[in-house]
PDB file of C-alpha atoms in Angstrom:
ATOM      1  CA  MET A   1      62.147 -64.292  25.119  1.00 40.00           C
ATOM      2  CA  ILE A   2      62.824 -65.816  21.558  1.00 40.00           C
ATOM      3  CA  ARG A   3      59.574 -65.153  19.362  1.00 43.00           C
ATOM      4  CA  SER A   4      59.099 -67.431  16.634  1.00 43.00           C
ATOM      5  CA  PRO A   5      58.837 -66.672  13.232  1.00 42.00           C
ATOM      6  CA  PHE A   6      55.442 -67.414  12.728  1.00 35.00           C
ATOM      7  CA  ARG A   7      54.515 -64.971  15.409  1.00 41.00           C
ATOM      8  CA  ARG A   8      56.456 -62.365  13.667  1.00 42.00           C
ATOM      9  CA  SER A   9      54.584 -63.240  10.488  1.00 41.00           C
ATOM     10  CA  VAL A  10      51.164 -62.913  12.145  1.00 37.00           C
ATOM     11  CA  THR A  11      52.125 -59.493  13.795  1.00 40.00           C
ATOM     12  CA  LEU A  12      53.605 -58.090  10.533  1.00 33.00           C
ATOM     13  CA  LEU A  13      50.407 -59.388   8.550  1.00 36.00           C
ATOM     14  CA  ALA A  14      47.800 -57.768  11.275  1.00 41.00           C
ATOM     15  CA  ALA A  15      50.043 -54.136  11.147  1.00 39.00           C
ATOM     16  CA  CYS A  16      49.246 -54.190   7.284  1.00 39.00           C
ATOM     17  CA  GLY A  17      45.856 -54.936   7.476  1.00 44.00           C
ATOM     18  CA  LEU A  18      45.349 -52.066   9.992  1.00 37.00           C
ATOM     19  CA  LEU A  19      47.527 -49.564   7.498  1.00 36.00           C
ATOM     20  CA  SER A  20      45.403 -50.762   4.831  1.00 43.00           C
ATOM     21  CA  LEU A  21      42.049 -50.100   6.249  1.00 39.00           C
ATOM     22  CA  ALA A  22      43.135 -46.558   7.446  1.00 43.00           C
ATOM     23  CA  ALA A  23      44.393 -45.859   3.640  1.00 43.00           C
ATOM     24  CA  CYS A  24      41.150 -46.868   2.306  1.00 41.00           C
ATOM     25  CA  SER A  25      39.033 -45.057   4.800  1.00 44.00           C
ATOM     26  CA  GLN A  26      40.893 -41.645   4.168  1.00 46.00           C
ATOM     27  CA  GLN A  27      40.808 -42.775   0.486  1.00 46.00           C
ATOM     28  CA  ASP A  28      36.372 -42.905   0.675  1.00 46.00           C
ATOM     29  CA  GLN A  29      36.387 -39.727   2.878  1.00 47.00           C
ATOM     30  CA  GLY A  30      38.404 -37.683   0.277  1.00 46.00           C
ATOM     31  CA  SER A  31      36.397 -38.994  -2.396  1.00 47.00           C
ATOM     32  CA  SER A  32      33.283 -38.248  -0.850  1.00 48.00           C
ATOM     33  CA  GLN A  33      33.932 -34.346   0.136  1.00 49.00           C
ATOM     34  CA  PRO A  34      33.648 -33.283  -3.564  1.00 49.00           C
ATOM     35  CA  THR A  35      30.428 -34.630  -3.986  1.00 47.00           C
ATOM     36  CA  SER A  36      29.038 -33.073  -0.902  1.00 49.00           C
ATOM     37  CA  SER A  37      30.207 -29.787  -1.755  1.00 53.00           C
ATOM     38  CA  ALA A  38      28.899 -30.011  -5.444  1.00 53.00           C
ATOM     39  CA  SER A  39      25.630 -30.761  -4.469  1.00 71.00           C
ATOM     40  CA  ALA A  40      24.789 -27.819  -2.154  1.00 70.00           C
ATOM     41  CA  PRO A  41      24.948 -25.474  -4.705  1.00 71.00           C
ATOM     42  CA  ASP A  42      22.651 -27.495  -7.234  1.00 74.00           C
ATOM     43  CA  ALA A  43      20.176 -27.781  -4.220  1.00 72.00           C
ATOM     44  CA  GLN A  44      20.476 -24.063  -3.650  1.00 73.00           C
ATOM     45  CA  ALA A  45      19.819 -23.285  -7.524  1.00 69.00           C
ATOM     46  CA  SER A  46      16.670 -25.889  -7.876  1.00 75.00           C
ATOM     47  CA  SER A  47      15.165 -24.325  -4.349  1.00 75.00           C
ATOM     48  CA  GLN A  48      15.445 -20.568  -5.902  1.00 76.00           C
ATOM     49  CA  ASN A  49      14.237 -21.557  -9.345  1.00 85.00           C
ATOM     50  CA  SER A  50      11.213 -23.317  -7.688  1.00 87.00           C
ATOM     51  CA  GLN A  51      10.682 -19.783  -5.522  1.00 91.00           C
ATOM     52  CA  VAL A  52      10.810 -17.822  -8.987  1.00 91.00           C
ATOM     53  CA  ASN A  53       8.380 -19.908 -10.773  1.00 93.00           C
ATOM     54  CA  ASP A  54       6.036 -19.963  -8.037  1.00 95.00           C
ATOM     55  CA  GLU A  55       6.040 -16.053  -8.018  1.00 95.00           C
ATOM     56  CA  LEU A  56       5.977 -15.723 -11.584  1.00 96.00           C
ATOM     57  CA  GLN A  57       2.779 -17.914 -11.771  1.00 96.00           C
ATOM     58  CA  SER A  58       1.164 -15.659  -8.798  1.00 96.00           C
ATOM     59  CA  TYR A  59       1.924 -12.632 -10.974  1.00 96.00           C
ATOM     60  CA  ARG A  60       0.763 -13.763 -13.668  1.00 97.00           C
ATOM     61  CA  LYS A  61      -2.611 -14.678 -12.138  1.00 97.00           C
ATOM     62  CA  MET A  62      -2.887 -11.538 -10.328  1.00 97.00           C
ATOM     63  CA  LEU A  63      -2.694  -9.782 -13.696  1.00 97.00           C
ATOM     64  CA  GLN A  64      -5.513 -12.103 -15.019  1.00 97.00           C
ATOM     65  CA  LEU A  65      -7.640 -11.181 -11.775  1.00 97.00           C
ATOM     66  CA  LYS A  66      -6.892  -7.302 -12.436  1.00 96.00           C
ATOM     67  CA  ASN A  67      -5.303  -7.166  -9.302  1.00 97.00           C
ATOM     68  CA  ASP A  68      -2.960  -4.648  -9.652  1.00 96.00           C
ATOM     69  CA  GLU A  69      -2.468  -4.136  -5.709  1.00 96.00           C
ATOM     70  CA  MET A  70      -1.065  -7.857  -5.249  1.00 97.00           C
ATOM     71  CA  ALA A  71       0.437  -7.765  -8.960  1.00 97.00           C
ATOM     72  CA  SER A  72       2.864  -4.891  -7.815  1.00 97.00           C
ATOM     73  CA  GLN A  73       3.875  -6.384  -4.739  1.00 96.00           C
ATOM     74  CA  VAL A  74       4.617  -9.713  -6.160  1.00 97.00           C
ATOM     75  CA  GLY A  75       6.027  -8.156  -9.222  1.00 97.00           C
ATOM     76  CA  GLU A  76       8.534  -5.821  -7.144  1.00 97.00           C
ATOM     77  CA  ASP A  77       9.493  -8.645  -4.732  1.00 96.00           C
ATOM     78  CA  ILE A  78      10.748 -10.786  -8.117  1.00 96.00           C
ATOM     79  CA  VAL A  79      12.484  -7.894  -9.511  1.00 96.00           C
ATOM     80  CA  LYS A  80      14.420  -7.092  -6.214  1.00 96.00           C
ATOM     81  CA  ARG A  81      15.298 -10.648  -5.025  1.00 94.00           C
ATOM     82  CA  PHE A  82      15.902 -12.327  -8.156  1.00 94.00           C
ATOM     83  CA  PRO A  83      17.438  -9.321 -10.908  1.00 94.00           C
ATOM     84  CA  ASN A  84      19.147 -11.344 -13.209  1.00 91.00           C
ATOM     85  CA  THR A  85      16.448 -14.147 -14.092  1.00 94.00           C
ATOM     86  CA  ASP A  86      14.307 -14.690 -17.332  1.00 95.00           C
ATOM     87  CA  ALA A  87      11.177 -14.227 -14.770  1.00 95.00           C
ATOM     88  CA  ALA A  88      12.542 -10.643 -13.908  1.00 96.00           C
ATOM     89  CA  LYS A  89      12.905  -9.784 -17.294  1.00 96.00           C
ATOM     90  CA  GLU A  90       9.148 -10.842 -17.937  1.00 97.00           C
ATOM     91  CA  VAL A  91       7.943  -9.062 -15.147  1.00 97.00           C
ATOM     92  CA  GLN A  92       9.322  -6.093 -15.956  1.00 97.00           C
ATOM     93  CA  GLN A  93       7.721  -5.841 -19.350  1.00 97.00           C
ATOM     94  CA  THR A  94       4.454  -5.068 -17.687  1.00 97.00           C
ATOM     95  CA  LEU A  95       5.532  -3.874 -13.888  1.00 97.00           C
ATOM     96  CA  PRO A  96       5.312  -0.304 -14.759  1.00 97.00           C
ATOM     97  CA  ASP A  97       1.906  -0.154 -16.213  1.00 97.00           C
ATOM     98  CA  VAL A  98       0.474  -2.117 -13.074  1.00 97.00           C
ATOM     99  CA  GLU A  99       2.269   0.141 -10.865  1.00 97.00           C
ATOM    100  CA  GLN A 100       0.820   3.123 -12.096  1.00 97.00           C
ATOM    101  CA  ARG A 101      -2.285   1.928 -12.546  1.00 97.00           C
ATOM    102  CA  TRP A 102      -2.427   1.018  -8.687  1.00 97.00           C
ATOM    103  CA  LYS A 103      -1.020   4.293  -8.031  1.00 97.00           C
ATOM    104  CA  ASP A 104      -3.925   5.740  -9.678  1.00 96.00           C
ATOM    105  CA  VAL A 105      -6.375   3.857  -7.897  1.00 96.00           C
ATOM    106  CA  ALA A 106      -5.056   4.329  -4.481  1.00 96.00           C
ATOM    107  CA  GLU A 107      -5.099   8.097  -4.974  1.00 97.00           C
ATOM    108  CA  LYS A 108      -8.458   8.182  -6.272  1.00 96.00           C
ATOM    109  CA  ARG A 109      -9.709   6.151  -3.339  1.00 97.00           C
ATOM    110  CA  ARG A 110      -7.546   8.551  -0.882  1.00 97.00           C
ATOM    111  CA  LEU A 111      -9.417  11.852  -2.229  1.00 98.00           C
ATOM    112  CA  ALA A 112     -12.837  10.190  -2.185  1.00 98.00           C
ATOM    113  CA  ALA A 113     -12.126   9.239   1.734  1.00 98.00           C
ATOM    114  CA  LEU A 114     -11.543  13.138   2.272  1.00 98.00           C
ATOM    115  CA  TRP A 115     -15.481  13.542   1.895  1.00 98.00           C
ATOM    116  CA  THR A 116     -18.132  12.904   4.298  1.00 98.00           C
ATOM    117  CA  TYR A 117     -21.550  12.751   3.068  1.00 98.00           C
ATOM    118  CA  GLN A 118     -24.533  13.130   5.978  1.00 98.00           C
ATOM    119  CA  VAL A 119     -28.496  13.511   6.040  1.00 96.00           C
ATOM    120  CA  GLY A 120     -30.082  14.468   9.297  1.00 95.00           C
ATOM    121  CA  PRO A 121     -32.803  16.608  10.625  1.00 92.00           C
ATOM    122  CA  MET A 122     -31.627  20.475  10.951  1.00 89.00           C
ATOM    123  CA  GLU A 123     -33.412  23.145  12.876  1.00 84.00           C
ATOM    124  CA  GLY A 124     -37.226  21.980  11.617  1.00 83.00           C
ATOM    125  CA  GLY A 125     -35.874  20.676   8.049  1.00 92.00           C
ATOM    126  CA  THR A 126     -33.683  17.939   6.702  1.00 95.00           C
ATOM    127  CA  GLN A 127     -30.312  18.704   5.718  1.00 96.00           C
ATOM    128  CA  SER A 128     -27.962  16.935   3.635  1.00 98.00           C
ATOM    129  CA  THR A 129     -24.173  17.530   3.499  1.00 98.00           C
ATOM    130  CA  ALA A 130     -21.251  17.119   1.526  1.00 98.00           C
ATOM    131  CA  SER A 131     -18.145  18.326   3.326  1.00 98.00           C
ATOM    132  CA  LEU A 132     -14.425  18.087   3.410  1.00 98.00           C
ATOM    133  CA  PHE A 133     -11.340  19.729   5.530  1.00 98.00           C
ATOM    134  CA  THR A 134      -8.391  21.726   4.136  1.00 98.00           C
ATOM    135  CA  THR A 135      -5.098  19.483   3.747  1.00 97.00           C
ATOM    136  CA  PHE A 136      -3.633  22.734   4.757  1.00 97.00           C
ATOM    137  CA  PRO A 137      -3.774  23.974   7.452  1.00 96.00           C
ATOM    138  CA  SER A 138      -4.486  20.999   9.299  1.00 95.00           C
ATOM    139  CA  GLY A 139      -5.005  19.916  12.868  1.00 94.00           C
ATOM    140  CA  ASP A 140      -6.915  22.180  15.094  1.00 91.00           C
ATOM    141  CA  ASN A 141      -6.674  25.395  12.496  1.00 92.00           C
ATOM    142  CA  GLN A 142      -8.504  23.197   9.704  1.00 96.00           C
ATOM    143  CA  VAL A 143     -11.170  24.900   7.802  1.00 97.00           C
ATOM    144  CA  ARG A 144     -14.412  22.698   6.414  1.00 98.00           C
ATOM    145  CA  LEU A 145     -16.123  23.256   3.133  1.00 98.00           C
ATOM    146  CA  VAL A 146     -19.505  22.256   3.037  1.00 98.00           C
ATOM    147  CA  LEU A 147     -21.910  21.730   0.351  1.00 98.00           C
ATOM    148  CA  ARG A 148     -25.537  22.160   2.172  1.00 98.00           C
ATOM    149  CA  ARG A 149     -29.155  21.183   0.598  1.00 97.00           C
ATOM    150  CA  HIS A 150     -32.013  22.023   3.395  1.00 96.00           C
ATOM    151  CA  THR A 151     -35.472  21.618   3.022  1.00 95.00           C
ATOM    152  CA  LYS A 152     -36.258  25.378   4.306  1.00 92.00           C
ATOM    153  CA  TRP A 153     -32.885  27.257   3.443  1.00 92.00           C
ATOM    154  CA  GLY A 154     -32.284  25.721  -0.193  1.00 94.00           C
ATOM    155  CA  GLN A 155     -28.653  25.385  -1.275  1.00 97.00           C
ATOM    156  CA  SER A 156     -25.320  26.706  -0.254  1.00 97.00           C
ATOM    157  CA  VAL A 157     -21.734  26.176  -0.011  1.00 98.00           C
ATOM    158  CA  PHE A 158     -19.965  27.996   2.972  1.00 98.00           C
ATOM    159  CA  MET A 159     -16.632  27.244   4.863  1.00 98.00           C
ATOM    160  CA  PHE A 160     -16.593  26.741   8.513  1.00 97.00           C
ATOM    161  CA  GLY A 161     -13.641  27.866  10.251  1.00 93.00           C
ATOM    162  CA  PRO A 162     -12.138  27.956  13.622  1.00 87.00           C
ATOM    163  CA  GLY A 163     -11.961  30.443  16.403  1.00 89.00           C
ATOM    164  CA  HIS A 164     -14.619  33.723  15.495  1.00 92.00           C
ATOM    165  CA  GLY A 165     -14.151  32.613  11.811  1.00 94.00           C
ATOM    166  CA  PHE A 166     -13.926  35.237   8.841  1.00 97.00           C
ATOM    167  CA  VAL A 167     -12.895  38.686   8.015  1.00 96.00           C
ATOM    168  CA  CYS A 168     -15.444  39.870   5.265  1.00 96.00           C
ATOM    169  CA  LYS A 169     -17.137  43.457   4.986  1.00 93.00           C
ATOM    170  CA  GLY A 170     -20.516  43.355   3.055  1.00 92.00           C
ATOM    171  CA  ASN A 171     -19.978  41.280  -0.200  1.00 93.00           C
ATOM    172  CA  CYS A 172     -16.194  40.793  -0.092  1.00 97.00           C
ATOM    173  CA  THR A 173     -14.052  38.517  -2.689  1.00 98.00           C
ATOM    174  CA  ILE A 174     -12.093  35.805  -2.065  1.00 98.00           C
ATOM    175  CA  GLN A 175      -8.933  35.146  -3.978  1.00 98.00           C
ATOM    176  CA  ALA A 176      -9.114  31.507  -5.154  1.00 98.00           C
ATOM    177  CA  ASP A 177      -7.273  29.609  -7.836  1.00 98.00           C
ATOM    178  CA  PHE A 178      -8.906  26.148  -9.507  1.00 98.00           C
ATOM    179  CA  ASP A 179      -5.857  23.837 -10.376  1.00 98.00           C
ATOM    180  CA  GLY A 180      -3.941  26.958 -10.565  1.00 97.00           C
ATOM    181  CA  LYS A 181      -6.143  29.158 -12.638  1.00 98.00           C
ATOM    182  CA  PRO A 182      -7.574  31.996 -11.210  1.00 98.00           C
ATOM    183  CA  HIS A 183     -11.233  31.802  -9.747  1.00 98.00           C
ATOM    184  CA  PRO A 184     -12.130  34.767  -7.545  1.00 98.00           C
ATOM    185  CA  LEU A 185     -15.249  34.005  -5.331  1.00 98.00           C
ATOM    186  CA  ARG A 186     -17.726  36.542  -4.047  1.00 98.00           C
ATOM    187  CA  ALA A 187     -18.770  35.728  -0.534  1.00 98.00           C
ATOM    188  CA  PHE A 188     -20.395  37.017   2.811  1.00 98.00           C
ATOM    189  CA  LEU A 189     -21.036  36.609   6.372  1.00 97.00           C
ATOM    190  CA  PRO A 190     -24.114  35.032   7.910  1.00 95.00           C
ATOM    191  CA  THR A 191     -26.355  37.371   9.875  1.00 92.00           C
ATOM    192  CA  THR A 192     -26.541  34.696  12.822  1.00 89.00           C
ATOM    193  CA  GLY A 193     -22.809  35.200  13.814  1.00 90.00           C
ATOM    194  CA  GLU A 194     -21.506  31.849  13.372  1.00 94.00           C
ATOM    195  CA  PRO A 195     -17.640  31.372  12.332  1.00 96.00           C
ATOM    196  CA  ALA A 196     -18.693  30.859   8.679  1.00 97.00           C
ATOM    197  CA  ILE A 197     -18.521  32.494   5.729  1.00 98.00           C
ATOM    198  CA  PHE A 198     -20.794  31.822   2.422  1.00 98.00           C
ATOM    199  CA  ILE A 199     -20.017  31.551  -1.502  1.00 98.00           C
ATOM    200  CA  ARG A 200     -22.247  34.053  -3.389  1.00 97.00           C
ATOM    201  CA  ASP A 201     -22.855  31.905  -6.462  1.00 97.00           C
ATOM    202  CA  ASP A 202     -23.190  28.237  -4.826  1.00 98.00           C
ATOM    203  CA  LYS A 203     -24.175  26.559  -8.085  1.00 98.00           C
ATOM    204  CA  GLY A 204     -21.213  28.265 -10.367  1.00 98.00           C
ATOM    205  CA  PHE A 205     -18.899  26.896  -7.477  1.00 98.00           C
ATOM    206  CA  ILE A 206     -20.251  23.405  -7.411  1.00 98.00           C
ATOM    207  CA  ASP A 207     -20.125  23.353 -11.145  1.00 98.00           C
ATOM    208  CA  ALA A 208     -16.466  24.061 -11.443  1.00 98.00           C
ATOM    209  CA  MET A 209     -15.660  22.304  -8.501  1.00 98.00           C
ATOM    210  CA  GLU A 210     -16.777  19.101 -10.303  1.00 98.00           C
ATOM    211  CA  LYS A 211     -13.851  19.870 -12.864  1.00 97.00           C
ATOM    212  CA  THR A 212     -11.167  20.493 -10.307  1.00 98.00           C
ATOM    213  CA  LYS A 213      -8.987  18.654  -8.293  1.00 97.00           C
ATOM    214  CA  ARG A 214      -7.546  21.199  -5.841  1.00 98.00           C
ATOM    215  CA  ILE A 215      -8.897  24.529  -4.816  1.00 98.00           C
ATOM    216  CA  THR A 216      -6.409  27.105  -3.203  1.00 98.00           C
ATOM    217  CA  MET A 217      -7.952  30.021  -1.403  1.00 98.00           C
ATOM    218  CA  ASN A 218      -6.473  33.120   0.652  1.00 97.00           C
ATOM    219  CA  VAL A 219      -8.882  34.388   3.557  1.00 97.00           C
ATOM    220  CA  GLU A 220      -8.445  36.529   6.302  1.00 95.00           C
ATOM    221  CA  LEU A 221      -9.597  34.789   9.769  1.00 94.00           C
ATOM    222  CA  GLN A 222     -10.690  36.873  12.730  1.00 92.00           C
ATOM    223  CA  ASP A 223      -8.023  35.364  14.995  1.00 89.00           C
ATOM    224  CA  GLY A 224      -5.391  34.372  12.778  1.00 77.00           C
ATOM    225  CA  GLY A 225      -4.787  37.314  10.308  1.00 88.00           C
ATOM    226  CA  LYS A 226      -4.033  36.076   6.209  1.00 94.00           C
ATOM    227  CA  GLN A 227      -4.535  32.173   6.049  1.00 95.00           C
ATOM    228  CA  LYS A 228      -4.005  29.937   2.754  1.00 97.00           C
ATOM    229  CA  LEU A 229      -6.513  27.457   2.291  1.00 98.00           C
ATOM    230  CA  VAL A 230      -6.138  24.396   0.462  1.00 98.00           C
ATOM    231  CA  PHE A 231      -9.022  21.884  -0.305  1.00 98.00           C
ATOM    232  CA  GLU A 232      -8.114  18.638  -2.342  1.00 98.00           C
ATOM    233  CA  VAL A 233     -11.813  18.213  -4.065  1.00 98.00           C
ATOM    234  CA  GLY A 234     -10.921  15.527  -6.713  1.00 97.00           C
ATOM    235  CA  GLY A 235     -12.703  12.644  -5.000  1.00 98.00           C
ATOM    236  CA  TYR A 236     -15.977  14.294  -4.737  1.00 98.00           C
ATOM    237  CA  ASP A 237     -19.055  12.181  -6.023  1.00 98.00           C
ATOM    238  CA  PRO A 238     -22.056  14.111  -6.786  1.00 97.00           C
ATOM    239  CA  SER A 239     -24.413  10.686  -6.394  1.00 97.00           C
ATOM    240  CA  LYS A 240     -23.737  10.836  -2.813  1.00 98.00           C
ATOM    241  CA  TRP A 241     -25.200  14.134  -1.891  1.00 98.00           C
ATOM    242  CA  SER A 242     -28.734  13.454  -1.366  1.00 96.00           C
ATOM    243  CA  GLU A 243     -31.531  15.328  -2.424  1.00 95.00           C
ATOM    244  CA  VAL A 244     -34.028  16.574  -0.148  1.00 92.00           C
ATOM    245  CA  GLY A 245     -37.498  17.390  -0.885  1.00 79.00           C
ATOM    246  CA  LYS A 246     -38.834  20.763   0.026  1.00 65.00           C
ATOM    247  CA  LYS A 247     -40.494  21.491   3.217  1.00 56.00           C
TER     248      LYS A 247
END
């Protein structure tokens, strides 16, 4: 069949039109890619700036409220996650002091929690005690230090141990250190046979203990030979050791 010149012209125009559309489509796609890749980092940077600013505002707020615990946590997070920012530089100017204050408070709370204060009836009278256990030894081998006031027996200081108690003939001497300074203690065993050992000068012991953070004693146990005892007494609160009236 012989095609007319008109039909050939229409076919060529259509083909040219399709080619032009394809070229335009490719050109449009190519021109849109740089815009998409450029906007992603901008959005990420904007999100990070927003996070940094929010955390910095929280840190400043915690400082105003004197909440060193929360300020330490938020400040550490800023420095760790955003180390090269102005916010991190600002936080680092105050964070060491904040962390030290919180560390001191946490340690004070820990030491205070070691003590137990109780008041109750005891053998025909009323007894008030302040006591804590050794931090060494621990577990089943712990020894308990007891400050006691009793309406009948008065004031006393003693240690209550595991098993059959302590070795002490008559008035013996316990070699002790108060914050590393030698402080020997005169002691004696109770006549009633409990596994305890009493400090002879209870008032002197308490006065010295109130100025001390750690007491170390070297004792001899009936069941275990020589034993080193460590008492962390720095959290003692005399206001919580109740007075008891005389019977």
